[in-house]
Amino acid sequence: MEYMTQSEKVTNQLLRVLMKGLNVTEIDGDKEKLLSGSRRVNLNYYPKCPSPELTVGVGRHSDVSTFTVLLQDDIGGLYVRVEAKDSWVHVPPVKGSLVINIGDALQIFSNGRYRSIEHRVAANGVSDRISVPIFVNPRPTDIISPLPEVLATTGDEPIYKPVLYSDYVKHFFRKAHDGKLTIDFAKK
Ligand SMILES: O=C(O)CCC(=O)C(=O)O
Ligand SMILES: [Fe+2]
């Protein structure tokens, strides 16, 4: 839990940087809660797999978070999808580094200006693997939708409708991992 507490400095700073990219520079208490009012840490353990070629580690998905801060050990196996090239790129473990993934909630808040990253984890036959993601989320009771500031700056029409965040998360967990299809739930 010390890790969760310490990570708040980093996640608060990250939130500010990400919002600056959207021209949102005023982050009052309500907005901060909407964007990051619920944080969750997971401990993922992937045992060494006797038949990795027959096994899915974690299927392709995007996180439902605003963003995710992922600590991985030195084993590797995380891949992100490069949509433009229709390919997967390995995210090599770098000692002392964290992986930051944009999640669906931020894609919705930003009306698509930020895109959540599709990723998966391959099983491996060499060694056990551990990863520790911190999911920075809206609260379950929050209604998420494109931020008015973003719509005002871009002049774009909202492409996502207001959705209760707990409904969005329920929709995600109700089905198998299916790449980037979860966000269709919030499409207008
Ligand atoms: O283990 C990893 O590197 C990523 C795990 C993951 O995608 C998740 O927990 O959502
Ligand atoms: Fe994930």
GROMACS .gro file of N, CA and C and ligand atoms in nm, residues 40 42 44-46 58-59 61-64 68 70-72 76-79 99 101 119-121 129-133 135 172 177, ligand 1:
model
  106
   40ARG      N    1  -0.706   0.152  -0.834
   40ARG     CA    2  -0.703   0.011  -0.796
   40ARG      C    3  -0.569  -0.047  -0.835
   42ASN      N    4  -0.363  -0.407  -0.899
   42ASN     CA    5  -0.374  -0.552  -0.918
   42ASN      C    6  -0.235  -0.614  -0.908
   44ASN      N    7  -0.066  -0.926  -1.079
   44ASN     CA    8  -0.084  -1.032  -1.180
   44ASN      C    9   0.032  -1.131  -1.171
   45TYR      N   10  -0.003  -1.257  -1.162
   45TYR     CA   11   0.098  -1.362  -1.156
   45TYR      C   12   0.075  -1.457  -1.273
   46TYR      N   13   0.173  -1.470  -1.359
   46TYR     CA   14   0.164  -1.560  -1.475
   46TYR      C   15   0.262  -1.675  -1.454
   58VAL      N   16  -0.294  -1.302  -2.130
   58VAL     CA   17  -0.411  -1.214  -2.119
   58VAL      C   18  -0.452  -1.180  -2.261
   59GLY      N   19  -0.577  -1.200  -2.293
   59GLY     CA   20  -0.626  -1.174  -2.429
   59GLY      C   21  -0.624  -1.025  -2.461
   61HIS      N   22  -0.708  -0.659  -2.524
   61HIS     CA   23  -0.808  -0.569  -2.464
   61HIS      C   24  -0.749  -0.430  -2.448
   62SER      N   25  -0.833  -0.333  -2.420
   62SER     CA   26  -0.784  -0.205  -2.371
   62SER      C   27  -0.836  -0.192  -2.229
   63ASP      N   28  -0.762  -0.121  -2.144
   63ASP     CA   29  -0.806  -0.104  -2.005
   63ASP      C   30  -0.924  -0.008  -2.001
   64VAL      N   31  -1.011  -0.025  -1.901
   64VAL     CA   32  -1.127   0.064  -1.890
   64VAL      C   33  -1.094   0.190  -1.809
   68THR      N   34  -0.338   0.372  -1.700
   68THR     CA   35  -0.284   0.265  -1.617
   68THR      C   36  -0.133   0.283  -1.607
   70LEU      N   37   0.187   0.074  -1.519
   70LEU     CA   38   0.219  -0.068  -1.506
   70LEU      C   39   0.367  -0.089  -1.473
   71LEU      N   40   0.387  -0.164  -1.367
   71LEU     CA   41   0.522  -0.206  -1.331
   71LEU      C   42   0.535  -0.351  -1.373
   72GLN      N   43   0.634  -0.383  -1.454
   72GLN     CA   44   0.654  -0.524  -1.491
   72GLN      C   45   0.793  -0.569  -1.448
   76GLY      N   46   0.917  -0.997  -1.945
   76GLY     CA   47   0.862  -0.955  -2.075
   76GLY      C   48   0.741  -1.037  -2.115
   77GLY      N   49   0.675  -0.995  -2.222
   77GLY     CA   50   0.557  -1.067  -2.270
   77GLY      C   51   0.439  -0.975  -2.298
   78LEU      N   52   0.454  -0.847  -2.263
   78LEU     CA   53   0.347  -0.751  -2.292
   78LEU      C   54   0.363  -0.699  -2.435
   79TYR      N   55   0.255  -0.702  -2.509
   79TYR     CA   56   0.256  -0.651  -2.647
   79TYR      C   57   0.149  -0.543  -2.662
   99VAL      N   58   0.531   0.148  -1.743
   99VAL     CA   59   0.458   0.156  -1.870
   99VAL      C   60   0.328   0.232  -1.842
  101ASN      N   61  -0.033   0.326  -1.992
  101ASN     CA   62  -0.132   0.293  -2.095
  101ASN      C   63  -0.253   0.385  -2.084
  119HIS      N   64  -0.378  -0.406  -2.590
  119HIS     CA   65  -0.260  -0.482  -2.549
  119HIS      C   66  -0.297  -0.624  -2.510
  120ARG      N   67  -0.196  -0.707  -2.500
  120ARG     CA   68  -0.216  -0.846  -2.458
  120ARG      C   69  -0.087  -0.895  -2.393
  121VAL      N   70  -0.097  -1.006  -2.323
  121VAL     CA   71   0.021  -1.064  -2.260
  121VAL      C   72   0.035  -1.207  -2.309
  129ARG      N   73   0.606  -1.486  -1.431
  129ARG     CA   74   0.611  -1.341  -1.453
  129ARG      C   75   0.515  -1.273  -1.355
  130ILE      N   76   0.553  -1.154  -1.311
  130ILE     CA   77   0.467  -1.075  -1.222
  130ILE      C   78   0.454  -0.935  -1.280
  131SER      N   79   0.333  -0.879  -1.277
  131SER     CA   80   0.317  -0.738  -1.313
  131SER      C   81   0.221  -0.674  -1.212
  132VAL      N   82   0.239  -0.545  -1.194
  132VAL     CA   83   0.160  -0.471  -1.095
  132VAL      C   84   0.103  -0.345  -1.161
  133PRO      N   85  -0.019  -0.354  -1.215
  133PRO     CA   86  -0.081  -0.233  -1.272
  133PRO      C   87  -0.157  -0.152  -1.166
  135PHE      N   88  -0.456   0.101  -1.179
  135PHE     CA   89  -0.559   0.157  -1.267
  135PHE      C   90  -0.610   0.286  -1.204
  172PHE      N   91  -1.757  -0.441  -1.961
  172PHE     CA   92  -1.623  -0.496  -1.990
  172PHE      C   93  -1.606  -0.636  -1.932
  177HIS      N   94  -1.240  -1.089  -2.340
  177HIS     CA   95  -1.159  -0.981  -2.397
  177HIS      C   96  -1.175  -0.982  -2.549
  189LIG     O1   97   0.074  -0.806  -1.720
  189LIG     C1   98   0.078  -0.708  -1.796
  189LIG     O2   99   0.184  -0.666  -1.845
  189LIG     C2  100  -0.049  -0.637  -1.835
  189LIG     C3  101  -0.171  -0.684  -1.762
  189LIG     C4  102  -0.293  -0.617  -1.810
  189LIG     O3  103  -0.308  -0.586  -1.926
  189LIG     C5  104  -0.401  -0.583  -1.715
  189LIG     O4  105  -0.392  -0.622  -1.598
  189LIG     O5  106  -0.496  -0.514  -1.758
   0.00000   0.00000   0.00000
